[in-house]
mmCIF file of C-alpha atoms in Angstrom:
data_model
loop_
_atom_site.group_PDB
_atom_site.id
_atom_site.type_symbol
_atom_site.label_atom_id
_atom_site.label_comp_id
_atom_site.label_asym_id
_atom_site.label_seq_id
_atom_site.Cartn_x
_atom_site.Cartn_y
_atom_site.Cartn_z
ATOM 1 C CA UNK A 4 161.629 325.287 226.242
ATOM 2 C CA UNK A 5 159.805 328.253 224.675
ATOM 3 C CA UNK A 6 156.555 327.020 226.199
ATOM 4 C CA UNK A 7 156.187 326.078 229.866
ATOM 5 C CA UNK A 8 157.000 322.466 230.564
ATOM 6 C CA UNK A 9 153.584 321.941 232.133
ATOM 7 C CA UNK A 10 151.858 323.261 229.006
ATOM 8 C CA UNK A 11 153.991 321.041 226.770
ATOM 9 C CA UNK A 12 153.166 317.925 228.786
ATOM 10 C CA UNK A 13 149.474 318.864 228.708
ATOM 11 C CA UNK A 14 149.696 319.262 224.933
ATOM 12 C CA UNK A 15 151.400 315.883 224.611
ATOM 13 C CA UNK A 16 148.623 314.225 226.599
ATOM 14 C CA UNK A 17 145.907 315.947 224.570
ATOM 15 C CA UNK A 18 147.538 314.878 221.301
ATOM 16 C CA UNK A 19 147.749 311.300 222.538
ATOM 17 C CA UNK A 20 143.991 311.399 223.150
ATOM 18 C CA UNK A 21 143.101 313.165 219.892
ATOM 19 C CA UNK A 22 144.928 310.928 217.427
ATOM 20 C CA UNK A 23 144.538 307.279 216.455
ATOM 21 C CA UNK A 24 146.914 304.768 218.116
ATOM 22 C CA UNK A 25 149.111 304.482 215.006
ATOM 23 C CA UNK A 26 149.465 308.285 214.890
ATOM 24 C CA UNK A 27 149.624 309.103 218.597
ATOM 25 C CA UNK A 28 153.398 308.937 219.064
ATOM 26 C CA UNK A 29 154.042 311.042 215.963
ATOM 27 C CA UNK A 30 151.493 313.609 217.171
ATOM 28 C CA UNK A 31 152.987 313.738 220.659
ATOM 29 C CA UNK A 32 156.542 314.162 219.400
ATOM 30 C CA UNK A 33 155.249 316.893 217.087
ATOM 31 C CA UNK A 34 154.097 318.888 220.117
ATOM 32 C CA UNK A 35 157.549 318.505 221.618
ATOM 33 C CA UNK A 36 159.228 319.538 218.358
ATOM 34 C CA UNK A 37 157.185 322.741 218.215
ATOM 35 C CA UNK A 38 157.987 323.640 221.821
ATOM 36 C CA UNK A 39 161.730 323.141 221.278
ATOM 37 C CA UNK A 40 161.951 324.546 217.746
ATOM 38 C CA UNK A 41 163.431 321.144 216.929
ATOM 39 C CA UNK A 42 164.629 320.263 213.460
ATOM 40 C CA UNK A 43 163.464 316.660 213.819
ATOM 41 C CA UNK A 44 162.036 314.346 216.477
ATOM 42 C CA UNK A 45 161.918 310.530 216.307
ATOM 43 C CA UNK A 46 161.032 307.593 218.516
ATOM 44 C CA UNK A 47 163.522 304.744 218.239
ATOM 45 C CA UNK A 48 162.067 301.542 219.675
ATOM 46 C CA UNK A 49 164.132 298.642 220.963
ATOM 47 C CA UNK A 50 164.188 295.633 218.653
ATOM 48 C CA UNK A 51 163.014 292.363 220.214
ATOM 49 C CA UNK A 52 166.495 290.927 219.666
ATOM 50 C CA UNK A 53 167.864 293.414 222.203
ATOM 51 C CA UNK A 54 170.658 294.223 219.767
ATOM 52 C CA UNK A 55 169.265 297.106 217.715
ATOM 53 C CA UNK A 56 167.013 300.145 217.690
ATOM 54 C CA UNK A 57 164.320 300.722 215.079
ATOM 55 C CA UNK A 58 163.227 304.082 213.688
ATOM 56 C CA UNK A 59 159.558 303.936 212.683
ATOM 57 C CA UNK A 60 158.183 306.320 210.060
ATOM 58 C CA UNK A 61 155.198 306.302 207.725
ATOM 59 C CA UNK A 62 157.399 306.794 204.668
ATOM 60 C CA UNK A 63 160.522 305.021 203.471
ATOM 61 C CA UNK A 64 163.770 305.981 205.181
ATOM 62 C CA UNK A 65 166.099 308.026 202.983
ATOM 63 C CA UNK A 66 169.124 305.865 203.666
ATOM 64 C CA UNK A 67 169.945 302.554 205.287
ATOM 65 C CA UNK A 68 168.076 299.276 205.456
ATOM 66 C CA UNK A 69 164.337 299.547 205.956
ATOM 67 C CA UNK A 70 161.328 297.268 206.028
ATOM 68 C CA UNK A 71 157.942 298.257 204.620
ATOM 69 C CA UNK A 72 154.417 297.409 205.705
ATOM 70 C CA UNK A 73 151.891 299.485 203.801
ATOM 71 C CA UNK A 74 152.701 303.109 204.613
ATOM 72 C CA UNK A 75 154.966 302.170 207.507
ATOM 73 C CA UNK A 76 158.743 301.899 207.312
ATOM 74 C CA UNK A 77 161.207 300.530 209.860
ATOM 75 C CA UNK A 78 164.886 301.424 209.714
ATOM 76 C CA UNK A 79 167.117 299.133 211.773
ATOM 77 C CA UNK A 80 170.010 300.726 213.674
ATOM 78 C CA UNK A 81 172.241 297.874 214.938
ATOM 79 C CA UNK A 82 174.092 298.417 218.185
ATOM 80 C CA UNK A 83 177.730 299.330 217.610
ATOM 81 C CA UNK A 84 178.843 300.364 221.092
ATOM 82 C CA UNK A 85 178.219 304.023 220.276
ATOM 83 C CA UNK A 86 176.123 306.683 222.026
ATOM 84 C CA UNK A 87 172.767 305.260 220.934
ATOM 85 C CA UNK A 88 173.538 301.912 222.511
ATOM 86 C CA UNK A 89 175.024 303.564 225.599
ATOM 87 C CA UNK A 90 171.977 305.800 226.079
ATOM 88 C CA UNK A 91 169.686 302.776 226.088
ATOM 89 C CA UNK A 92 171.859 300.371 228.065
ATOM 90 C CA UNK A 93 172.966 302.858 230.733
ATOM 91 C CA UNK A 94 169.729 304.868 230.766
ATOM 92 C CA UNK A 95 171.485 308.214 230.465
ATOM 93 C CA UNK A 96 170.741 311.119 228.136
ATOM 94 C CA UNK A 97 173.348 311.837 225.466
ATOM 95 C CA UNK A 98 174.054 315.155 223.696
ATOM 96 C CA UNK A 99 175.846 314.798 220.350
ATOM 97 C CA UNK A 100 177.135 317.552 218.028
ATOM 98 C CA UNK A 101 176.706 316.724 214.331
ATOM 99 C CA UNK A 102 176.708 318.782 211.116
ATOM 100 C CA UNK A 103 175.695 322.111 212.599
ATOM 101 C CA UNK A 104 173.030 320.659 214.839
ATOM 102 C CA UNK A 105 172.812 318.964 218.230
ATOM 103 C CA UNK A 106 171.153 315.605 218.786
ATOM 104 C CA UNK A 107 169.726 314.731 222.201
ATOM 105 C CA UNK A 108 169.023 311.078 223.006
ATOM 106 C CA UNK A 109 166.802 310.405 226.022
ATOM 107 C CA UNK A 110 165.639 306.987 227.290
ATOM 108 C CA UNK A 111 161.965 306.120 226.831
ATOM 109 C CA UNK A 112 161.597 303.912 229.886
ATOM 110 C CA UNK A 113 158.912 303.036 232.408
ATOM 111 C CA UNK A 114 159.603 301.132 235.630
ATOM 112 C CA UNK A 115 162.886 299.883 234.221
ATOM 113 C CA UNK A 116 161.464 298.652 230.900
ATOM 114 C CA UNK A 117 163.707 300.232 228.256
ATOM 115 C CA UNK A 118 161.334 300.727 225.326
ATOM 116 C CA UNK A 119 163.643 302.876 223.240
ATOM 117 C CA UNK A 120 165.000 306.398 222.809
ATOM 118 C CA UNK A 121 163.606 309.826 222.050
ATOM 119 C CA UNK A 122 165.870 311.405 219.417
ATOM 120 C CA UNK A 123 165.664 315.203 219.034
ATOM 121 C CA UNK A 124 167.731 317.335 216.636
ATOM 122 C CA UNK A 125 168.167 320.940 217.809
ATOM 123 C CA UNK A 126 169.678 323.953 216.008
ATOM 124 C CA UNK A 127 171.768 324.988 219.038
ATOM 125 C CA UNK A 128 173.487 323.279 221.942
ATOM 126 C CA UNK A 129 170.947 322.656 224.731
ATOM 127 C CA UNK A 130 171.752 323.583 228.315
ATOM 128 C CA UNK A 131 171.388 321.174 231.221
ATOM 129 C CA UNK A 132 167.847 322.341 232.016
ATOM 130 C CA UNK A 133 166.648 321.659 228.475
ATOM 131 C CA UNK A 134 168.247 318.198 228.480
ATOM 132 C CA UNK A 135 166.536 317.427 231.801
ATOM 133 C CA UNK A 136 163.191 318.591 230.395
ATOM 134 C CA UNK A 137 163.660 316.390 227.332
ATOM 135 C CA UNK A 138 164.415 313.446 229.623
ATOM 136 C CA UNK A 139 161.155 314.042 231.487
ATOM 137 C CA UNK A 140 159.267 314.295 228.208
ATOM 138 C CA UNK A 141 160.802 310.978 227.123
ATOM 139 C CA UNK A 142 159.567 309.402 230.343
ATOM 140 C CA UNK A 143 156.069 310.738 229.619
ATOM 141 C CA UNK A 144 156.334 309.358 226.087
ATOM 142 C CA UNK A 145 156.804 305.879 227.569
ATOM 143 C CA UNK A 146 153.257 306.026 228.935
ATOM 144 C CA UNK A 147 151.959 307.110 225.526
ATOM 145 C CA UNK A 148 153.635 304.077 223.950
ATOM 146 C CA UNK A 149 152.223 301.732 226.603
ATOM 147 C CA UNK A 150 148.709 303.143 226.189
ATOM 148 C CA UNK A 151 148.697 302.884 222.402
ATOM 149 C CA UNK A 152 150.557 299.646 221.699
ATOM 150 C CA UNK A 153 147.593 297.754 223.147
ATOM 151 C CA UNK A 154 145.475 298.894 220.196
ATOM 152 C CA UNK A 155 147.769 298.447 217.191
ATOM 153 C CA UNK A 156 150.337 296.031 215.767
ATOM 154 C CA UNK A 157 152.572 298.908 214.612
ATOM 155 C CA UNK A 158 155.026 298.792 217.502
ATOM 156 C CA UNK A 159 155.140 294.991 217.615
ATOM 157 C CA UNK A 160 155.740 294.875 213.847
ATOM 158 C CA UNK A 161 158.498 297.445 214.116
ATOM 159 C CA UNK A 162 160.288 295.494 216.834
ATOM 160 C CA UNK A 163 160.451 292.303 214.768
ATOM 161 C CA UNK A 164 163.511 292.425 212.546
ATOM 162 C CA UNK A 165 163.012 288.672 211.967
ATOM 163 C CA UNK A 166 159.568 287.256 211.046
ATOM 164 C CA UNK A 167 157.964 285.017 213.665
ATOM 165 C CA UNK A 168 156.831 281.443 213.091
ATOM 166 C CA UNK A 169 153.431 280.336 214.390
ATOM 167 C CA UNK A 170 155.044 278.672 217.412
ATOM 168 C CA UNK A 171 157.039 281.828 218.169
ATOM 169 C CA UNK A 172 153.844 283.893 217.957
ATOM 170 C CA UNK A 173 152.142 281.618 220.478
ATOM 171 C CA UNK A 174 155.185 281.745 222.741
ATOM 172 C CA UNK A 175 155.335 285.549 222.538
ATOM 173 C CA UNK A 176 151.778 285.815 223.871
ATOM 174 C CA UNK A 177 152.743 283.760 226.931
ATOM 175 C CA UNK A 178 155.441 286.219 228.015
ATOM 176 C CA UNK A 179 154.797 289.274 230.206
ATOM 177 C CA UNK A 180 154.144 292.614 228.512
ATOM 178 C CA UNK A 181 157.300 294.066 230.093
ATOM 179 C CA UNK A 182 160.479 292.018 230.519
ATOM 180 C CA UNK A 183 161.827 294.290 233.282
ATOM 181 C CA UNK A 184 160.266 295.626 236.480
ATOM 182 C CA UNK A 185 161.810 297.934 239.087
ATOM 183 C CA UNK A 186 160.272 298.218 242.530
ATOM 184 C CA UNK A 187 161.404 299.495 245.904
ATOM 185 C CA UNK A 188 162.491 296.063 247.115
ATOM 186 C CA UNK A 189 163.764 294.454 243.916
ATOM 187 C CA UNK A 190 164.581 294.689 240.235
ATOM 188 C CA UNK A 191 163.573 291.834 237.944
ATOM 189 C CA UNK A 192 164.400 291.137 234.330
ATOM 190 C CA UNK A 193 163.802 288.176 232.052
ATOM 191 C CA UNK A 194 165.101 287.223 228.626
ATOM 192 C CA UNK A 195 164.352 284.465 226.136
ATOM 193 C CA UNK A 196 166.807 283.559 223.378
ATOM 194 C CA UNK A 197 164.744 281.402 221.002
ATOM 195 C CA UNK A 198 165.980 278.286 219.254
ATOM 196 C CA UNK A 199 165.623 277.892 215.495
ATOM 197 C CA UNK A 200 162.614 275.705 216.297
ATOM 198 C CA UNK A 201 160.869 277.203 219.322
ATOM 199 C CA UNK A 202 161.344 275.030 222.398
ATOM 200 C CA UNK A 203 158.433 276.046 224.613
ATOM 201 C CA UNK A 204 160.232 278.212 227.193
ATOM 202 C CA UNK A 205 158.383 280.973 229.049
ATOM 203 C CA UNK A 206 158.815 283.243 232.029
ATOM 204 C CA UNK A 207 156.204 285.269 233.875
ATOM 205 C CA UNK A 208 155.783 287.553 236.876
ATOM 206 C CA UNK A 209 153.142 289.596 238.649
ATOM 207 C CA UNK A 210 153.144 292.037 241.555
ATOM 208 C CA UNK A 211 150.577 292.072 244.331
ATOM 209 C CA UNK A 212 150.602 294.685 247.090
ATOM 210 C CA UNK A 213 153.213 292.890 249.186
ATOM 211 C CA UNK A 214 154.111 289.863 247.054
ATOM 212 C CA UNK A 215 156.116 289.200 243.910
ATOM 213 C CA UNK A 216 155.030 286.115 241.949
ATOM 214 C CA UNK A 217 157.289 284.661 239.245
ATOM 215 C CA UNK A 218 157.772 281.529 237.177
ATOM 216 C CA UNK A 219 160.051 280.009 234.558
ATOM 217 C CA UNK A 220 158.734 277.066 232.530
ATOM 218 C CA UNK A 221 160.029 274.773 229.795
ATOM 219 C CA UNK A 222 157.554 272.654 227.819
ATOM 220 C CA UNK A 223 158.717 269.373 226.312
ATOM 221 C CA UNK A 224 159.547 269.292 222.618
ATOM 222 C CA UNK A 225 159.738 271.936 219.910
ATOM 223 C CA UNK A 226 157.489 273.813 217.516
ATOM 224 C CA UNK A 227 153.738 274.314 217.698
ATOM 225 C CA UNK A 228 153.123 271.219 219.847
ATOM 226 C CA UNK A 229 155.540 272.516 222.473
ATOM 227 C CA UNK A 230 154.024 276.006 222.345
ATOM 228 C CA UNK A 231 150.547 274.550 222.884
ATOM 229 C CA UNK A 232 151.762 272.522 225.859
ATOM 230 C CA UNK A 233 153.355 275.680 227.256
ATOM 231 C CA UNK A 234 150.028 277.474 226.799
ATOM 232 C CA UNK A 235 148.297 274.890 228.978
ATOM 233 C CA UNK A 236 150.940 275.155 231.670
ATOM 234 C CA UNK A 237 151.166 278.939 231.780
ATOM 235 C CA UNK A 238 147.405 279.380 231.449
ATOM 236 C CA UNK A 239 146.765 277.104 234.405
ATOM 237 C CA UNK A 240 149.469 278.737 236.534
ATOM 238 C CA UNK A 241 148.102 282.213 235.847
ATOM 239 C CA UNK A 242 144.542 281.117 236.544
ATOM 240 C CA UNK A 243 145.293 279.653 239.957
ATOM 241 C CA UNK A 244 147.654 282.517 240.830
ATOM 242 C CA UNK A 245 144.945 285.052 240.021
ATOM 243 C CA UNK A 246 142.534 283.123 242.219
ATOM 244 C CA UNK A 247 144.933 283.616 245.118
ATOM 245 C CA UNK A 248 146.160 280.039 245.518
ATOM 246 C CA UNK A 249 149.492 278.887 246.935
ATOM 247 C CA UNK A 250 152.447 277.702 244.864
ATOM 248 C CA UNK A 251 151.590 274.102 245.718
ATOM 249 C CA UNK A 252 148.030 274.469 244.432
ATOM 250 C CA UNK A 253 149.275 276.294 241.327
ATOM 251 C CA UNK A 254 151.648 273.430 240.540
ATOM 252 C CA UNK A 255 149.123 270.680 241.256
ATOM 253 C CA UNK A 256 146.429 272.328 239.112
ATOM 254 C CA UNK A 257 148.894 272.804 236.232
ATOM 255 C CA UNK A 258 150.037 269.210 236.663
ATOM 256 C CA UNK A 259 146.491 267.972 236.108
ATOM 257 C CA UNK A 260 145.767 270.441 233.290
ATOM 258 C CA UNK A 261 148.788 269.419 231.218
ATOM 259 C CA UNK A 262 148.135 265.709 231.788
ATOM 260 C CA UNK A 263 144.466 266.022 230.837
ATOM 261 C CA UNK A 264 144.543 268.432 227.918
ATOM 262 C CA UNK A 265 147.949 268.211 226.199
ATOM 263 C CA UNK A 266 147.652 267.255 222.533
ATOM 264 C CA UNK A 267 150.828 265.141 222.696
ATOM 265 C CA UNK A 268 150.731 261.968 224.770
ATOM 266 C CA UNK A 269 153.201 262.117 227.643
ATOM 267 C CA UNK A 270 153.781 265.882 227.331
ATOM 268 C CA UNK A 271 155.138 267.675 230.371
ATOM 269 C CA UNK A 272 156.409 271.049 231.554
ATOM 270 C CA UNK A 273 159.321 271.644 233.907
ATOM 271 C CA UNK A 274 158.987 274.727 236.083
ATOM 272 C CA UNK A 275 160.291 276.849 238.912
ATOM 273 C CA UNK A 276 157.567 278.817 240.687
ATOM 274 C CA UNK A 277 158.367 281.557 243.174
ATOM 275 C CA UNK A 278 156.685 283.962 245.543
ATOM 276 C CA UNK A 279 158.570 286.638 247.499
ATOM 277 C CA UNK A 280 157.226 288.465 250.546
ATOM 278 C CA UNK A 281 158.355 292.017 249.785
ATOM 279 C CA UNK A 282 158.347 292.999 253.437
ATOM 280 C CA UNK A 283 160.550 290.187 254.759
ATOM 281 C CA UNK A 284 162.456 288.741 251.793
ATOM 282 C CA UNK A 285 161.024 285.284 252.444
ATOM 283 C CA UNK A 286 161.072 283.555 249.057
ATOM 284 C CA UNK A 287 158.941 280.441 248.641
ATOM 285 C CA UNK A 288 160.078 278.269 245.726
ATOM 286 C CA UNK A 289 158.721 275.148 244.041
ATOM 287 C CA UNK A 290 160.806 273.118 241.607
ATOM 288 C CA UNK A 291 158.953 270.779 239.230
ATOM 289 C CA UNK A 292 161.696 268.798 237.482
ATOM 290 C CA UNK A 293 163.618 271.951 236.533
ATOM 291 C CA UNK A 294 167.225 273.132 236.833
ATOM 292 C CA UNK A 295 167.618 274.401 240.434
ATOM 293 C CA UNK A 296 167.558 278.170 240.961
ATOM 294 C CA UNK A 297 170.930 279.817 241.566
ATOM 295 C CA UNK A 298 171.705 282.278 244.357
ATOM 296 C CA UNK A 299 174.509 284.802 243.921
ATOM 297 C CA UNK A 300 175.538 285.934 247.400
ATOM 298 C CA UNK A 301 178.801 287.292 248.839
ATOM 299 C CA UNK A 302 180.843 286.426 245.760
ATOM 300 C CA UNK A 303 179.596 282.840 245.480
ATOM 301 C CA UNK A 304 177.062 281.044 243.285
ATOM 302 C CA UNK A 305 175.125 278.196 244.907
ATOM 303 C CA UNK A 306 172.140 276.073 243.931
ATOM 304 C CA UNK A 307 169.049 276.583 246.071
ATOM 305 C CA UNK A 308 168.174 273.195 247.538
ATOM 306 C CA UNK A 309 164.465 272.437 247.215
ATOM 307 C CA UNK A 310 162.148 269.437 247.583
ATOM 308 C CA UNK A 311 162.044 267.388 244.385
ATOM 309 C CA UNK A 312 158.847 267.267 242.320
ATOM 310 C CA UNK A 313 158.062 265.599 239.009
ATOM 311 C CA UNK A 314 157.545 267.776 235.910
ATOM 312 C CA UNK A 315 154.017 269.107 235.490
ATOM 313 C CA UNK A 316 151.845 266.697 233.529
ATOM 314 C CA UNK A 317 153.901 263.592 234.225
ATOM 315 C CA UNK A 318 151.969 262.183 237.205
ATOM 316 C CA UNK A 319 148.720 264.152 237.581
ATOM 317 C CA UNK A 320 147.792 262.924 241.059
ATOM 318 C CA UNK A 321 151.253 263.327 242.577
ATOM 319 C CA UNK A 322 151.330 265.943 245.392
ATOM 320 C CA UNK A 323 153.851 268.796 245.207
ATOM 321 C CA UNK A 324 156.085 270.310 247.882
ATOM 322 C CA UNK A 325 157.687 273.748 248.125
ATOM 323 C CA UNK A 326 160.754 275.064 249.930
ATOM 324 C CA UNK A 327 162.024 278.511 250.782
ATOM 325 C CA UNK A 328 165.030 280.779 251.130
ATOM 326 C CA UNK A 329 165.250 284.153 252.852
ATOM 327 C CA UNK A 330 166.770 286.782 250.599
ATOM 328 C CA UNK A 331 169.266 289.295 251.975
ATOM 329 C CA UNK A 332 169.968 292.776 250.592
ATOM 330 C CA UNK A 333 172.492 292.383 247.767
ATOM 331 C CA UNK A 334 171.326 288.886 246.772
ATOM 332 C CA UNK A 335 170.713 287.951 243.153
ATOM 333 C CA UNK A 336 168.377 285.034 242.376
ATOM 334 C CA UNK A 337 168.747 283.470 238.924
ATOM 335 C CA UNK A 338 166.491 280.928 237.205
ATOM 336 C CA UNK A 339 167.448 279.467 233.814
ATOM 337 C CA UNK A 340 166.175 276.780 231.463
ATOM 338 C CA UNK A 341 168.237 273.873 230.154
ATOM 339 C CA UNK A 342 169.040 275.758 226.953
ATOM 340 C CA UNK A 343 171.618 277.644 229.029
ATOM 341 C CA UNK A 344 173.307 274.306 229.732
ATOM 342 C CA UNK A 345 172.900 272.522 226.416
ATOM 343 C CA UNK A 346 175.775 270.377 225.211
ATOM 344 C CA UNK A 347 176.990 273.032 222.767
ATOM 345 C CA UNK A 348 177.322 275.461 225.673
ATOM 346 C CA UNK A 349 179.989 273.385 227.422
ATOM 347 C CA UNK A 350 182.458 276.252 227.094
ATOM 348 C CA UNK A 351 180.172 278.562 229.074
ATOM 349 C CA UNK A 352 180.939 278.486 232.793
ATOM 350 C CA UNK A 353 177.619 279.799 234.057
ATOM 351 C CA UNK A 354 178.802 280.406 237.619
ATOM 352 C CA UNK A 355 181.839 282.352 236.446
ATOM 353 C CA UNK A 356 179.675 284.298 234.017
ATOM 354 C CA UNK A 357 177.264 285.221 236.806
ATOM 355 C CA UNK A 358 180.084 286.421 239.038
ATOM 356 C CA UNK A 359 181.456 288.480 236.169
ATOM 357 C CA UNK A 360 178.286 290.541 235.782
ATOM 358 C CA UNK A 361 177.278 291.293 239.370
ATOM 359 C CA UNK A 362 177.621 295.021 238.713
ATOM 360 C CA UNK A 363 175.182 295.004 235.816
ATOM 361 C CA UNK A 364 171.531 295.952 236.115
ATOM 362 C CA UNK A 365 169.375 292.804 235.650
ATOM 363 C CA UNK A 366 168.152 294.204 232.331
ATOM 364 C CA UNK A 367 171.733 294.137 231.047
ATOM 365 C CA UNK A 368 172.760 291.039 233.004
ATOM 366 C CA UNK A 369 170.298 288.790 231.162
ATOM 367 C CA UNK A 370 171.472 290.103 227.805
ATOM 368 C CA UNK A 371 175.127 289.709 228.746
ATOM 369 C CA UNK A 372 174.463 286.081 229.662
ATOM 370 C CA UNK A 373 172.575 285.554 226.417
ATOM 371 C CA UNK A 374 175.463 287.048 224.440
ATOM 372 C CA UNK A 375 177.915 284.790 226.300
ATOM 373 C CA UNK A 376 175.776 281.767 225.416
ATOM 374 C CA UNK A 377 175.677 282.674 221.726
ATOM 375 C CA UNK A 378 179.435 283.232 221.751
ATOM 376 C CA UNK A 379 179.858 279.689 223.080
ATOM 377 C CA UNK A 380 177.296 277.947 220.876
ATOM 378 C CA UNK A 381 177.105 279.991 217.707
ATOM 379 C CA UNK A 382 174.050 281.921 216.488
ATOM 380 C CA UNK A 383 171.718 278.903 216.191
ATOM 381 C CA UNK A 384 170.549 277.295 219.433
ATOM 382 C CA UNK A 385 169.323 273.717 219.660
ATOM 383 C CA UNK A 386 166.925 274.707 222.451
ATOM 384 C CA UNK A 387 165.422 277.903 223.835
ATOM 385 C CA UNK A 388 167.518 279.583 226.515
ATOM 386 C CA UNK A 389 165.617 281.570 229.132
ATOM 387 C CA UNK A 390 166.857 283.572 232.105
ATOM 388 C CA UNK A 391 165.140 285.365 234.952
ATOM 389 C CA UNK A 392 167.260 287.553 237.240
ATOM 390 C CA UNK A 393 165.964 289.113 240.460
ATOM 391 C CA UNK A 394 168.089 291.556 242.457
ATOM 392 C CA UNK A 395 166.929 291.961 246.044
ATOM 393 C CA UNK A 396 167.359 295.254 247.926
ATOM 394 C CA UNK A 397 165.079 294.673 250.891
ATOM 395 C CA UNK A 398 163.596 298.181 250.954
ATOM 396 C CA UNK A 399 159.892 297.656 250.330
ATOM 397 C CA UNK A 400 158.151 300.944 249.629
ATOM 398 C CA UNK A 401 158.456 303.763 247.146
ATOM 399 C CA UNK A 402 161.121 303.691 244.440
ATOM 400 C CA UNK A 403 163.873 306.268 244.661
ATOM 401 C CA UNK A 404 163.768 306.987 240.927
ATOM 402 C CA UNK A 405 162.003 310.093 239.623
ATOM 403 C CA UNK A 406 162.240 308.865 236.021
ATOM 404 C CA UNK A 407 161.624 305.675 234.133
ATOM 405 C CA UNK A 408 164.728 303.871 235.433
ATOM 406 C CA UNK A 409 166.821 303.919 238.592
ATOM 407 C CA UNK A 410 170.360 304.338 237.266
ATOM 408 C CA UNK A 411 171.925 304.244 240.739
ATOM 409 C CA UNK A 412 171.184 300.578 241.403
ATOM 410 C CA UNK A 413 173.519 297.647 240.976
ATOM 411 C CA UNK A 414 173.267 294.039 242.059
ATOM 412 C CA UNK A 415 175.306 294.561 245.220
ATOM 413 C CA UNK A 416 172.494 296.572 246.782
ATOM 414 C CA UNK A 417 171.809 300.285 246.983
ATOM 415 C CA UNK A 418 174.646 302.719 246.506
#
């Protein structure tokens, strides 16, 4: 870099503060372009489908398919197995020669959440130091995206290659802001493959100082009614969790809330609630009428046996019971909804599929399972299919990664 890296990062931060949220990323990448004498700089954000990148500009793209919204344009770049897909999936920078210039692709990632790629065109081949500096700038850009997407619909609009229905919009708001989280003791990733008519699935998680909370829920029915039932269930679970209550209290409060307030008579929500002690690996689990969680350990897939409870909302005064399992380093805990086992998915051997992807990062594991489901059922699902994958390392404390993602981790523990 012609300018010192510290000065460039300071300039990026100042630009992020000086410009409006819809202009902040463009302003920040402009600082980087000046420092590198770059020919062009772009942010490519990950499409919500997980199967494409999107180049956002405030003018129409010169070539290729693009969507328009006022002055904004979104060019979709479908995954084709090439370097763009590899850079995002494997979280590694790529350097590509093309037409007298060099393109550097660097992951824009924070705590394992792969938000997209920083694409920089340079007039000459960059050395290893420049590529490393670009990678660090891309990591800093992730924080700019996080800070500004709270204040504008631009990024959310760009990520939606398919328009959302009202029920899908409601469902989207029930999901966590980031689908992936890396920590010292674990890596977690969730994925939701929606049905043609939204089926009310959700997943959620939250980190306390020494605890990981998570849940997977499936509201009865489809469409807006199902999404509203899911809202009651998730809202109640979050409320009691944030008040510091146990899994049993969370479930019993949600049970009463759904029974009392659901707009459809007899509505219910199935759920798996979990809480992991990050210091010991003790995992408390509560199953409310849901598919049992699966544990991948030592080359085997087994169901986690838990006390049986009715779905939330079915019998509002019924007490709930929780069970537990102690996680070992190298374990993978998987929670799915019944969309993963719908009748059209009979050709998908879920246990075999799980054993076939033990080397994949959870972020890629959930997408591989989703792709396997679609291959078995076809592109249109009868019900939502949701997955939550947690890899346990048992090393509570600081992460080893100095960037946005830890590329050295796999599901068999630390390497």
